[in-house]
Amino acid sequence: MTRGQRVDGTTKSLSELGLTARGGRDATVTGLAVDSREVQDGFLFAALPGTRVHGGEFIQYALRMGAAAILTDAEGARIAAEELEASDAALIVAAEPRQALAMTAALWFGAQPEVMAAVTGTNGKTSVATFTRMIWQELGLRAVNLGTTGVEGDWHTPLKHTTPEPITLHRALAQAARAGVDHAAMEASSHGLDQRRLDGVHLRAAGFTNFSQDHLDYHASFEDYFAAKAGLFARVLPEDGTAVVNIEDARGVDIVAMAQARGQSVLTVGREEGADICLMAQRFDPKGQEVRLRHAGTVRQVPLNLIGGFQAENVLVAAGLAIACGAEPEDVFAVLPRLETVRGRMQLAATRTNGATVFVDYAHTPGAVETALQALRPHVMGRLVAIVGAGGDRDRGKRPLMGQAAAAHADLVIVTDDNPRTEDPASIRAAVRDGAPEAIEVGDRAEAILRGVDALGPGDALLICGKGHETGQIVGDTTYPFDDAEQASVAVAALDGWAS
């Protein structure tokens, strides 16, 4: 999806986009771009600070391509001062250029689904956003969810990032709205929040799932990571919005305090007696679970066709978001039994002829691995086997912790490659094995899955962690086709003798 956008026949002045240029200059804008190669005549080019190179370095190229306006910060203006001085382009210097771009993109595209919710947290964002969309659809509403799996629901399009940059995001929201979608639930990643990508999205409610270690390759510290997540409530969700908070997580109390301080309504979920939607009890079977809930003094027993105790918490956050956005609680709770497993999230991928099961999950943090294995255990009568790896060019500190989490909660651990990217795969596996010294090491992921499936006896289960819905494996700079669920099916077919 292009990072520049022209809407045929559309022009807007800087004032219509909420921008004021230096020296009172005005400009008629014909499109937006964050990549100088996408600039066309009349475009506004956003020269943003980057982790390696400042976008100001590309202002000269944008001007040559016909940019009518430049949005940047003081550093960007300094870098291109000579070129800007010689140009007629309008210059907008903002203290927070990313936030300014988000607001500009919202005004440029205009339309958004009427009712929008967002969810943040280390784990569970995709499930919560998808469950929220499913609830709305079951209630007869046209809805989508946006995030890691793209835009899904009553309108579809792929996305490259969990929370895309503002031009792509607002383009997708406008297209969904024009396709008749009036409800949307989106994932809010820490990167997206830190880079102000969600600013300009009109939210009625925001959800918080949980918090544990991840993305410390990007964030300077654990607290910086949390502050980025908390920005959804401290900055993006308006004061008249509703915060739906899982108080089962230790940081939930901090989110509640932050929301209350801003005057937001708060709806809590969790096992605590005082939770607004209280998870009173759970009962597990091989195919799902039954939960006992209490809301507004009414107790309900609800069957869920979902594997994993933590999925009940995700469902409660989704239910809370739907209620906070105006749905009747009775109607919301009535449709929960019709929710389906999200692809790559505790997904039953295959079943052996001896009854052993194979699950695929996106768990790629220590907390997610621990939660997934603990959640699967009550559904399993026999042994629990885990396949785990870690991505290259990402947070190195979590690698031994992932191995440790797998070793602590599985009966057998196989360490394999995830997406090694540009790192040496063997060194990544070694770091994971530092936390799981008794683990079996099998570098080839397909072979690891085959060996994991082969180890399953009656009543056993295999959990393949890390890649979930992904359909490729990144080695170096190349992405090779690879689907964990598909590979699990191939392994079962080969071992049980029904492969053609």
PDB file of C-alpha atoms in Angstrom, residues 45-326:
ATOM      1  CA  PHE A  45       5.496  16.033   2.265  1.00  0.00           C
ATOM      2  CA  ALA A  46       5.945  15.072   5.906  1.00  0.00           C
ATOM      3  CA  ALA A  47       9.661  14.966   6.771  1.00  0.00           C
ATOM      4  CA  LEU A  48       9.648  13.074  10.056  1.00  0.00           C
ATOM      5  CA  PRO A  49      12.471  12.238  12.486  1.00  0.00           C
ATOM      6  CA  GLY A  50      13.586   8.619  12.105  1.00  0.00           C
ATOM      7  CA  THR A  51      15.625   6.158  14.120  1.00  0.00           C
ATOM      8  CA  ARG A  52      18.513   6.302  11.620  1.00  0.00           C
ATOM      9  CA  VAL A  53      17.920   9.202   9.238  1.00  0.00           C
ATOM     10  CA  HIS A  54      15.854  12.354   9.648  1.00  0.00           C
ATOM     11  CA  GLY A  55      13.240  12.880   6.957  1.00  0.00           C
ATOM     12  CA  GLY A  56      14.618  16.383   6.534  1.00  0.00           C
ATOM     13  CA  GLU A  57      17.363  14.826   4.393  1.00  0.00           C
ATOM     14  CA  PHE A  58      14.723  14.077   1.749  1.00  0.00           C
ATOM     15  CA  ILE A  59      13.045  17.486   1.636  1.00  0.00           C
ATOM     16  CA  GLN A  60      15.229  18.500  -1.304  1.00  0.00           C
ATOM     17  CA  TYR A  61      13.949  15.538  -3.324  1.00  0.00           C
ATOM     18  CA  ALA A  62      10.327  16.216  -2.379  1.00  0.00           C
ATOM     19  CA  LEU A  63      10.694  19.805  -3.561  1.00  0.00           C
ATOM     20  CA  ARG A  64      12.080  18.617  -6.896  1.00  0.00           C
ATOM     21  CA  MET A  65       9.025  16.345  -7.251  1.00  0.00           C
ATOM     22  CA  GLY A  66       6.709  19.330  -6.874  1.00  0.00           C
ATOM     23  CA  ALA A  67       5.831  19.403  -3.179  1.00  0.00           C
ATOM     24  CA  ALA A  68       3.692  22.451  -2.358  1.00  0.00           C
ATOM     25  CA  ALA A  69       4.131  22.170   1.412  1.00  0.00           C
ATOM     26  CA  ILE A  70       6.605  20.635   3.856  1.00  0.00           C
ATOM     27  CA  LEU A  71       5.664  19.471   7.347  1.00  0.00           C
ATOM     28  CA  THR A  72       8.626  18.833   9.655  1.00  0.00           C
ATOM     29  CA  ASP A  73      10.210  19.783  12.978  1.00  0.00           C
ATOM     30  CA  ALA A  74      12.889  22.361  13.747  1.00  0.00           C
ATOM     31  CA  GLU A  75      15.670  19.886  12.955  1.00  0.00           C
ATOM     32  CA  GLY A  76      14.165  19.023   9.584  1.00  0.00           C
ATOM     33  CA  ALA A  77      13.836  22.718   8.743  1.00  0.00           C
ATOM     34  CA  ARG A  78      17.497  23.238   9.706  1.00  0.00           C
ATOM     35  CA  ILE A  79      18.703  20.327   7.580  1.00  0.00           C
ATOM     36  CA  ALA A  80      16.966  21.636   4.449  1.00  0.00           C
ATOM     37  CA  ALA A  81      17.184  25.355   5.230  1.00  0.00           C
ATOM     38  CA  GLU A  82      18.980  26.248   1.994  1.00  0.00           C
ATOM     39  CA  GLU A  83      16.578  24.337  -0.258  1.00  0.00           C
ATOM     40  CA  LEU A  84      13.520  25.655   1.594  1.00  0.00           C
ATOM     41  CA  GLU A  85      14.749  29.244   1.328  1.00  0.00           C
ATOM     42  CA  ALA A  86      15.033  28.894  -2.443  1.00  0.00           C
ATOM     43  CA  SER A  87      11.589  27.299  -2.742  1.00  0.00           C
ATOM     44  CA  ASP A  88       8.041  28.666  -2.858  1.00  0.00           C
ATOM     45  CA  ALA A  89       6.768  25.695  -0.837  1.00  0.00           C
ATOM     46  CA  ALA A  90       4.950  26.441   2.407  1.00  0.00           C
ATOM     47  CA  LEU A  91       6.862  25.311   5.509  1.00  0.00           C
ATOM     48  CA  ILE A  92       5.036  24.028   8.580  1.00  0.00           C
ATOM     49  CA  VAL A  93       7.297  23.450  11.592  1.00  0.00           C
ATOM     50  CA  ALA A  94       5.674  21.440  14.386  1.00  0.00           C
ATOM     51  CA  ALA A  95       7.005  20.399  17.788  1.00  0.00           C
ATOM     52  CA  GLU A  96       5.322  16.995  17.244  1.00  0.00           C
ATOM     53  CA  PRO A  97       5.320  16.520  13.457  1.00  0.00           C
ATOM     54  CA  ARG A  98       4.066  12.928  13.703  1.00  0.00           C
ATOM     55  CA  GLN A  99       1.033  14.054  15.668  1.00  0.00           C
ATOM     56  CA  ALA A 100       0.476  16.912  13.239  1.00  0.00           C
ATOM     57  CA  LEU A 101       0.591  14.461  10.319  1.00  0.00           C
ATOM     58  CA  ALA A 102      -1.965  12.197  12.028  1.00  0.00           C
ATOM     59  CA  MET A 103      -4.369  15.091  12.514  1.00  0.00           C
ATOM     60  CA  THR A 104      -3.741  16.265   8.943  1.00  0.00           C
ATOM     61  CA  ALA A 105      -4.421  12.789   7.529  1.00  0.00           C
ATOM     62  CA  ALA A 106      -7.676  12.604   9.493  1.00  0.00           C
ATOM     63  CA  LEU A 107      -8.821  15.908   7.988  1.00  0.00           C
ATOM     64  CA  TRP A 108      -7.592  14.999   4.500  1.00  0.00           C
ATOM     65  CA  PHE A 109      -9.538  11.741   4.276  1.00  0.00           C
ATOM     66  CA  GLY A 110     -12.432  12.933   6.412  1.00  0.00           C
ATOM     67  CA  ALA A 111     -14.581   9.833   6.825  1.00  0.00           C
ATOM     68  CA  GLN A 112     -14.160   7.304   9.638  1.00  0.00           C
ATOM     69  CA  PRO A 113     -16.495   4.587  10.891  1.00  0.00           C
ATOM     70  CA  GLU A 114     -18.957   6.228  13.262  1.00  0.00           C
ATOM     71  CA  VAL A 115     -18.117   3.987  16.222  1.00  0.00           C
ATOM     72  CA  MET A 116     -14.488   3.141  16.908  1.00  0.00           C
ATOM     73  CA  ALA A 117     -12.626   1.346  19.680  1.00  0.00           C
ATOM     74  CA  ALA A 118      -8.933   0.556  20.149  1.00  0.00           C
ATOM     75  CA  VAL A 119      -7.114  -1.950  22.337  1.00  0.00           C
ATOM     76  CA  THR A 120      -3.548  -2.044  23.607  1.00  0.00           C
ATOM     77  CA  GLY A 121      -1.462  -4.423  25.723  1.00  0.00           C
ATOM     78  CA  THR A 122       1.481  -6.732  25.205  1.00  0.00           C
ATOM     79  CA  ASN A 123      -0.670  -9.738  24.314  1.00  0.00           C
ATOM     80  CA  GLY A 124      -4.243 -10.275  23.180  1.00  0.00           C
ATOM     81  CA  LYS A 125      -4.730  -7.195  20.982  1.00  0.00           C
ATOM     82  CA  THR A 126      -5.589  -9.137  17.828  1.00  0.00           C
ATOM     83  CA  SER A 127      -7.983 -11.451  19.657  1.00  0.00           C
ATOM     84  CA  VAL A 128      -9.774  -8.603  21.426  1.00  0.00           C
ATOM     85  CA  ALA A 129     -10.116  -6.494  18.280  1.00  0.00           C
ATOM     86  CA  THR A 130     -11.353  -9.503  16.308  1.00  0.00           C
ATOM     87  CA  PHE A 131     -13.793 -10.628  19.019  1.00  0.00           C
ATOM     88  CA  THR A 132     -15.163  -7.074  19.248  1.00  0.00           C
ATOM     89  CA  ARG A 133     -15.752  -7.073  15.491  1.00  0.00           C
ATOM     90  CA  MET A 134     -17.404 -10.507  15.682  1.00  0.00           C
ATOM     91  CA  ILE A 135     -19.731  -9.328  18.462  1.00  0.00           C
ATOM     92  CA  TRP A 136     -20.804  -6.325  16.414  1.00  0.00           C
ATOM     93  CA  GLN A 137     -21.393  -8.484  13.354  1.00  0.00           C
ATOM     94  CA  GLU A 138     -23.477 -10.958  15.369  1.00  0.00           C
ATOM     95  CA  LEU A 139     -25.566  -7.957  16.466  1.00  0.00           C
ATOM     96  CA  GLY A 140     -26.238  -7.136  12.812  1.00  0.00           C
ATOM     97  CA  LEU A 141     -23.766  -4.247  12.529  1.00  0.00           C
ATOM     98  CA  ARG A 142     -21.305  -3.723   9.661  1.00  0.00           C
ATOM     99  CA  ALA A 143     -17.889  -3.918  11.320  1.00  0.00           C
ATOM    100  CA  VAL A 144     -14.163  -4.435  10.755  1.00  0.00           C
ATOM    101  CA  ASN A 145     -11.067  -4.977  12.854  1.00  0.00           C
ATOM    102  CA  LEU A 146      -7.679  -3.503  11.943  1.00  0.00           C
ATOM    103  CA  GLY A 147      -4.275  -4.739  13.028  1.00  0.00           C
ATOM    104  CA  THR A 148      -1.736  -7.527  12.709  1.00  0.00           C
ATOM    105  CA  THR A 149      -3.970  -9.576  10.404  1.00  0.00           C
ATOM    106  CA  GLY A 150      -4.886  -6.591   8.201  1.00  0.00           C
ATOM    107  CA  VAL A 151      -8.406  -5.215   7.898  1.00  0.00           C
ATOM    108  CA  GLU A 152     -10.969  -8.002   8.308  1.00  0.00           C
ATOM    109  CA  GLY A 153     -14.741  -8.164   8.490  1.00  0.00           C
ATOM    110  CA  ASP A 154     -17.259  -6.453   6.230  1.00  0.00           C
ATOM    111  CA  TRP A 155     -14.428  -4.830   4.259  1.00  0.00           C
ATOM    112  CA  HIS A 156     -10.958  -6.245   3.642  1.00  0.00           C
ATOM    113  CA  THR A 157      -7.478  -4.957   2.849  1.00  0.00           C
ATOM    114  CA  PRO A 158      -3.936  -6.002   3.874  1.00  0.00           C
ATOM    115  CA  LEU A 159      -1.807  -3.895   6.215  1.00  0.00           C
ATOM    116  CA  LYS A 160       1.986  -3.991   6.621  1.00  0.00           C
ATOM    117  CA  HIS A 161       1.990  -2.950  10.271  1.00  0.00           C
ATOM    118  CA  THR A 162      -0.175  -3.605  13.329  1.00  0.00           C
ATOM    119  CA  THR A 163      -0.814   0.134  13.574  1.00  0.00           C
ATOM    120  CA  PRO A 164      -0.031   1.607  10.129  1.00  0.00           C
ATOM    121  CA  GLU A 165       1.334   5.104   9.587  1.00  0.00           C
ATOM    122  CA  PRO A 166      -1.383   7.803   9.540  1.00  0.00           C
ATOM    123  CA  ILE A 167      -1.803   8.176   5.770  1.00  0.00           C
ATOM    124  CA  THR A 168      -2.367   4.442   5.292  1.00  0.00           C
ATOM    125  CA  LEU A 169      -4.496   4.209   8.437  1.00  0.00           C
ATOM    126  CA  HIS A 170      -6.845   7.076   7.630  1.00  0.00           C
ATOM    127  CA  ARG A 171      -7.084   6.009   4.005  1.00  0.00           C
ATOM    128  CA  ALA A 172      -8.250   2.551   5.171  1.00  0.00           C
ATOM    129  CA  LEU A 173     -10.711   4.027   7.665  1.00  0.00           C
ATOM    130  CA  ALA A 174     -12.188   6.312   5.011  1.00  0.00           C
ATOM    131  CA  GLN A 175     -12.520   3.480   2.506  1.00  0.00           C
ATOM    132  CA  ALA A 176     -14.173   1.260   5.121  1.00  0.00           C
ATOM    133  CA  ALA A 177     -16.621   4.019   6.049  1.00  0.00           C
ATOM    134  CA  ARG A 178     -17.503   4.607   2.389  1.00  0.00           C
ATOM    135  CA  ALA A 179     -18.091   0.848   2.041  1.00  0.00           C
ATOM    136  CA  GLY A 180     -20.804   1.129   4.687  1.00  0.00           C
ATOM    137  CA  VAL A 181     -18.771   0.052   7.727  1.00  0.00           C
ATOM    138  CA  ASP A 182     -19.933   1.941  10.816  1.00  0.00           C
ATOM    139  CA  HIS A 183     -18.085   0.039  13.572  1.00  0.00           C
ATOM    140  CA  ALA A 184     -14.325  -0.578  13.765  1.00  0.00           C
ATOM    141  CA  ALA A 185     -12.009  -2.065  16.404  1.00  0.00           C
ATOM    142  CA  MET A 186      -8.286  -1.530  16.020  1.00  0.00           C
ATOM    143  CA  GLU A 187      -5.083  -2.683  17.639  1.00  0.00           C
ATOM    144  CA  ALA A 188      -2.902   0.029  19.160  1.00  0.00           C
ATOM    145  CA  SER A 189       0.749  -1.045  19.182  1.00  0.00           C
ATOM    146  CA  SER A 190       3.348   0.630  21.380  1.00  0.00           C
ATOM    147  CA  HIS A 191       5.227   1.743  18.244  1.00  0.00           C
ATOM    148  CA  GLY A 192       2.064   3.227  16.777  1.00  0.00           C
ATOM    149  CA  LEU A 193       1.199   5.036  19.987  1.00  0.00           C
ATOM    150  CA  ASP A 194       4.740   6.307  20.539  1.00  0.00           C
ATOM    151  CA  GLN A 195       4.806   7.638  16.964  1.00  0.00           C
ATOM    152  CA  ARG A 196       1.366   9.284  17.318  1.00  0.00           C
ATOM    153  CA  ARG A 197      -0.143   7.215  14.498  1.00  0.00           C
ATOM    154  CA  LEU A 198      -3.538   6.938  16.224  1.00  0.00           C
ATOM    155  CA  ASP A 199      -3.897  10.631  16.960  1.00  0.00           C
ATOM    156  CA  GLY A 200      -6.812  11.862  14.866  1.00  0.00           C
ATOM    157  CA  VAL A 201      -8.804   8.635  15.272  1.00  0.00           C
ATOM    158  CA  HIS A 202     -12.128   9.325  16.991  1.00  0.00           C
ATOM    159  CA  LEU A 203     -12.497   6.690  19.721  1.00  0.00           C
ATOM    160  CA  ARG A 204     -15.466   5.965  21.918  1.00  0.00           C
ATOM    161  CA  ALA A 205     -13.658   3.333  23.980  1.00  0.00           C
ATOM    162  CA  ALA A 206     -10.182   1.917  24.556  1.00  0.00           C
ATOM    163  CA  GLY A 207      -9.165  -1.415  26.074  1.00  0.00           C
ATOM    164  CA  PHE A 208      -6.142  -2.624  28.055  1.00  0.00           C
ATOM    165  CA  THR A 209      -5.307  -6.351  28.140  1.00  0.00           C
ATOM    166  CA  ASN A 210      -1.997  -6.907  29.965  1.00  0.00           C
ATOM    167  CA  PHE A 211       1.630  -5.831  30.166  1.00  0.00           C
ATOM    168  CA  SER A 212       4.873  -7.825  30.048  1.00  0.00           C
ATOM    169  CA  GLN A 213       8.309  -7.604  28.410  1.00  0.00           C
ATOM    170  CA  ASP A 214       8.528  -6.955  24.676  1.00  0.00           C
ATOM    171  CA  HIS A 215       9.936  -4.429  22.177  1.00  0.00           C
ATOM    172  CA  LEU A 216      12.860  -3.351  24.348  1.00  0.00           C
ATOM    173  CA  ASP A 217      14.845  -3.152  21.109  1.00  0.00           C
ATOM    174  CA  TYR A 218      12.740  -0.040  20.382  1.00  0.00           C
ATOM    175  CA  HIS A 219      11.794   1.372  23.781  1.00  0.00           C
ATOM    176  CA  ALA A 220      14.586   2.607  26.040  1.00  0.00           C
ATOM    177  CA  SER A 221      13.187   0.896  29.141  1.00  0.00           C
ATOM    178  CA  PHE A 222      10.303  -1.119  30.535  1.00  0.00           C
ATOM    179  CA  GLU A 223       8.721   2.092  31.824  1.00  0.00           C
ATOM    180  CA  ASP A 224       9.073   3.806  28.439  1.00  0.00           C
ATOM    181  CA  TYR A 225       7.301   0.805  26.902  1.00  0.00           C
ATOM    182  CA  PHE A 226       4.461   1.119  29.414  1.00  0.00           C
ATOM    183  CA  ALA A 227       4.244   4.888  28.908  1.00  0.00           C
ATOM    184  CA  ALA A 228       3.786   4.305  25.172  1.00  0.00           C
ATOM    185  CA  LYS A 229       0.926   1.874  25.844  1.00  0.00           C
ATOM    186  CA  ALA A 230      -0.627   4.225  28.387  1.00  0.00           C
ATOM    187  CA  GLY A 231      -0.678   6.980  25.766  1.00  0.00           C
ATOM    188  CA  LEU A 232      -3.865   5.406  24.420  1.00  0.00           C
ATOM    189  CA  PHE A 233      -5.634   6.565  27.588  1.00  0.00           C
ATOM    190  CA  ALA A 234      -3.524   9.607  28.462  1.00  0.00           C
ATOM    191  CA  ARG A 235      -3.751  11.209  25.026  1.00  0.00           C
ATOM    192  CA  VAL A 236      -5.776   9.439  22.322  1.00  0.00           C
ATOM    193  CA  LEU A 237      -8.997   8.420  24.101  1.00  0.00           C
ATOM    194  CA  PRO A 238     -11.052  11.601  24.683  1.00  0.00           C
ATOM    195  CA  GLU A 239     -12.190  12.633  28.144  1.00  0.00           C
ATOM    196  CA  ASP A 240     -15.748  11.494  27.428  1.00  0.00           C
ATOM    197  CA  GLY A 241     -14.545   8.043  26.307  1.00  0.00           C
ATOM    198  CA  THR A 242     -14.656   4.787  28.253  1.00  0.00           C
ATOM    199  CA  ALA A 243     -11.597   2.808  29.367  1.00  0.00           C
ATOM    200  CA  VAL A 244     -12.138  -0.972  29.486  1.00  0.00           C
ATOM    201  CA  VAL A 245      -9.406  -2.361  31.723  1.00  0.00           C
ATOM    202  CA  ASN A 246      -8.365  -5.899  32.605  1.00  0.00           C
ATOM    203  CA  ILE A 247      -7.569  -5.475  36.306  1.00  0.00           C
ATOM    204  CA  GLU A 248      -6.266  -9.039  36.386  1.00  0.00           C
ATOM    205  CA  ASP A 249      -2.984  -7.494  35.200  1.00  0.00           C
ATOM    206  CA  ALA A 250      -0.853  -5.692  37.779  1.00  0.00           C
ATOM    207  CA  ARG A 251      -0.618  -2.555  35.627  1.00  0.00           C
ATOM    208  CA  GLY A 252      -4.374  -2.412  35.208  1.00  0.00           C
ATOM    209  CA  VAL A 253      -4.653  -0.299  38.367  1.00  0.00           C
ATOM    210  CA  ASP A 254      -2.329   2.299  36.816  1.00  0.00           C
ATOM    211  CA  ILE A 255      -4.490   2.513  33.694  1.00  0.00           C
ATOM    212  CA  VAL A 256      -7.631   2.873  35.820  1.00  0.00           C
ATOM    213  CA  ALA A 257      -6.062   5.721  37.813  1.00  0.00           C
ATOM    214  CA  MET A 258      -4.946   7.452  34.624  1.00  0.00           C
ATOM    215  CA  ALA A 259      -8.394   7.173  33.038  1.00  0.00           C
ATOM    216  CA  GLN A 260     -10.166   8.412  36.157  1.00  0.00           C
ATOM    217  CA  ALA A 261      -7.790  11.360  36.437  1.00  0.00           C
ATOM    218  CA  ARG A 262      -8.825  12.450  32.944  1.00  0.00           C
ATOM    219  CA  GLY A 263     -12.523  12.030  33.719  1.00  0.00           C
ATOM    220  CA  GLN A 264     -13.017   8.994  31.506  1.00  0.00           C
ATOM    221  CA  SER A 265     -15.596   6.364  32.408  1.00  0.00           C
ATOM    222  CA  VAL A 266     -14.038   3.061  33.486  1.00  0.00           C
ATOM    223  CA  LEU A 267     -15.353  -0.460  32.965  1.00  0.00           C
ATOM    224  CA  THR A 268     -13.205  -3.126  34.633  1.00  0.00           C
ATOM    225  CA  VAL A 269     -13.011  -6.827  33.814  1.00  0.00           C
ATOM    226  CA  GLY A 270     -11.280  -9.685  35.606  1.00  0.00           C
ATOM    227  CA  ARG A 271     -11.560 -12.232  38.360  1.00  0.00           C
ATOM    228  CA  GLU A 272     -11.551  -9.705  41.201  1.00  0.00           C
ATOM    229  CA  GLU A 273     -14.822  -9.527  43.105  1.00  0.00           C
ATOM    230  CA  GLY A 274     -15.237  -5.831  42.361  1.00  0.00           C
ATOM    231  CA  ALA A 275     -14.769  -6.087  38.573  1.00  0.00           C
ATOM    232  CA  ASP A 276     -17.669  -4.676  36.565  1.00  0.00           C
ATOM    233  CA  ILE A 277     -17.634  -7.818  34.418  1.00  0.00           C
ATOM    234  CA  CYS A 278     -16.425 -10.491  36.804  1.00  0.00           C
ATOM    235  CA  LEU A 279     -15.090 -13.858  35.675  1.00  0.00           C
ATOM    236  CA  MET A 280     -16.345 -15.974  38.556  1.00  0.00           C
ATOM    237  CA  ALA A 281     -15.364 -19.462  37.375  1.00  0.00           C
ATOM    238  CA  GLN A 282     -14.142 -21.483  34.381  1.00  0.00           C
ATOM    239  CA  ARG A 283     -14.559 -25.115  33.412  1.00  0.00           C
ATOM    240  CA  PHE A 284     -12.460 -26.632  30.615  1.00  0.00           C
ATOM    241  CA  ASP A 285     -12.936 -29.481  28.147  1.00  0.00           C
ATOM    242  CA  PRO A 286     -10.883 -30.629  25.127  1.00  0.00           C
ATOM    243  CA  LYS A 287     -12.828 -28.373  22.721  1.00  0.00           C
ATOM    244  CA  GLY A 288     -13.395 -25.216  24.750  1.00  0.00           C
ATOM    245  CA  GLN A 289     -14.639 -23.914  28.088  1.00  0.00           C
ATOM    246  CA  GLU A 290     -17.631 -22.698  30.021  1.00  0.00           C
ATOM    247  CA  VAL A 291     -17.417 -19.484  32.028  1.00  0.00           C
ATOM    248  CA  ARG A 292     -19.523 -18.062  34.823  1.00  0.00           C
ATOM    249  CA  LEU A 293     -19.858 -14.268  34.624  1.00  0.00           C
ATOM    250  CA  ARG A 294     -21.440 -11.545  36.703  1.00  0.00           C
ATOM    251  CA  HIS A 295     -22.401  -8.111  35.368  1.00  0.00           C
ATOM    252  CA  ALA A 296     -24.686  -5.538  37.007  1.00  0.00           C
ATOM    253  CA  GLY A 297     -25.759  -8.108  39.603  1.00  0.00           C
ATOM    254  CA  THR A 298     -26.776 -10.746  37.038  1.00  0.00           C
ATOM    255  CA  VAL A 299     -24.916 -14.079  36.867  1.00  0.00           C
ATOM    256  CA  ARG A 300     -24.626 -15.875  33.517  1.00  0.00           C
ATOM    257  CA  GLN A 301     -23.152 -19.218  32.436  1.00  0.00           C
ATOM    258  CA  VAL A 302     -21.663 -18.884  28.940  1.00  0.00           C
ATOM    259  CA  PRO A 303     -20.047 -21.588  26.765  1.00  0.00           C
ATOM    260  CA  LEU A 304     -17.038 -20.440  24.704  1.00  0.00           C
ATOM    261  CA  ASN A 305     -15.665 -22.417  21.763  1.00  0.00           C
ATOM    262  CA  LEU A 306     -12.179 -21.168  22.580  1.00  0.00           C
ATOM    263  CA  ILE A 307      -9.103 -22.951  23.901  1.00  0.00           C
ATOM    264  CA  GLY A 308      -7.162 -21.292  26.730  1.00  0.00           C
ATOM    265  CA  GLY A 309      -8.236 -19.718  29.975  1.00  0.00           C
ATOM    266  CA  PHE A 310      -6.741 -16.343  28.998  1.00  0.00           C
ATOM    267  CA  GLN A 311      -9.144 -16.197  26.058  1.00  0.00           C
ATOM    268  CA  ALA A 312     -11.948 -15.617  28.545  1.00  0.00           C
ATOM    269  CA  GLU A 313     -10.181 -12.420  29.655  1.00  0.00           C
ATOM    270  CA  ASN A 314      -9.851 -11.343  26.007  1.00  0.00           C
ATOM    271  CA  VAL A 315     -13.545 -12.033  25.461  1.00  0.00           C
ATOM    272  CA  LEU A 316     -14.469  -9.946  28.518  1.00  0.00           C
ATOM    273  CA  VAL A 317     -12.422  -6.990  27.270  1.00  0.00           C
ATOM    274  CA  ALA A 318     -14.111  -7.318  23.870  1.00  0.00           C
ATOM    275  CA  ALA A 319     -17.536  -7.524  25.496  1.00  0.00           C
ATOM    276  CA  GLY A 320     -16.672  -4.470  27.587  1.00  0.00           C
ATOM    277  CA  LEU A 321     -15.666  -2.516  24.474  1.00  0.00           C
ATOM    278  CA  ALA A 322     -18.905  -3.434  22.704  1.00  0.00           C
ATOM    279  CA  ILE A 323     -20.944  -2.363  25.751  1.00  0.00           C
ATOM    280  CA  ALA A 324     -18.919   0.843  26.143  1.00  0.00           C
ATOM    281  CA  CYS A 325     -19.654   1.654  22.496  1.00  0.00           C
ATOM    282  CA  GLY A 326     -23.399   1.411  23.033  1.00  0.00           C
TER     283      GLY A 326
END
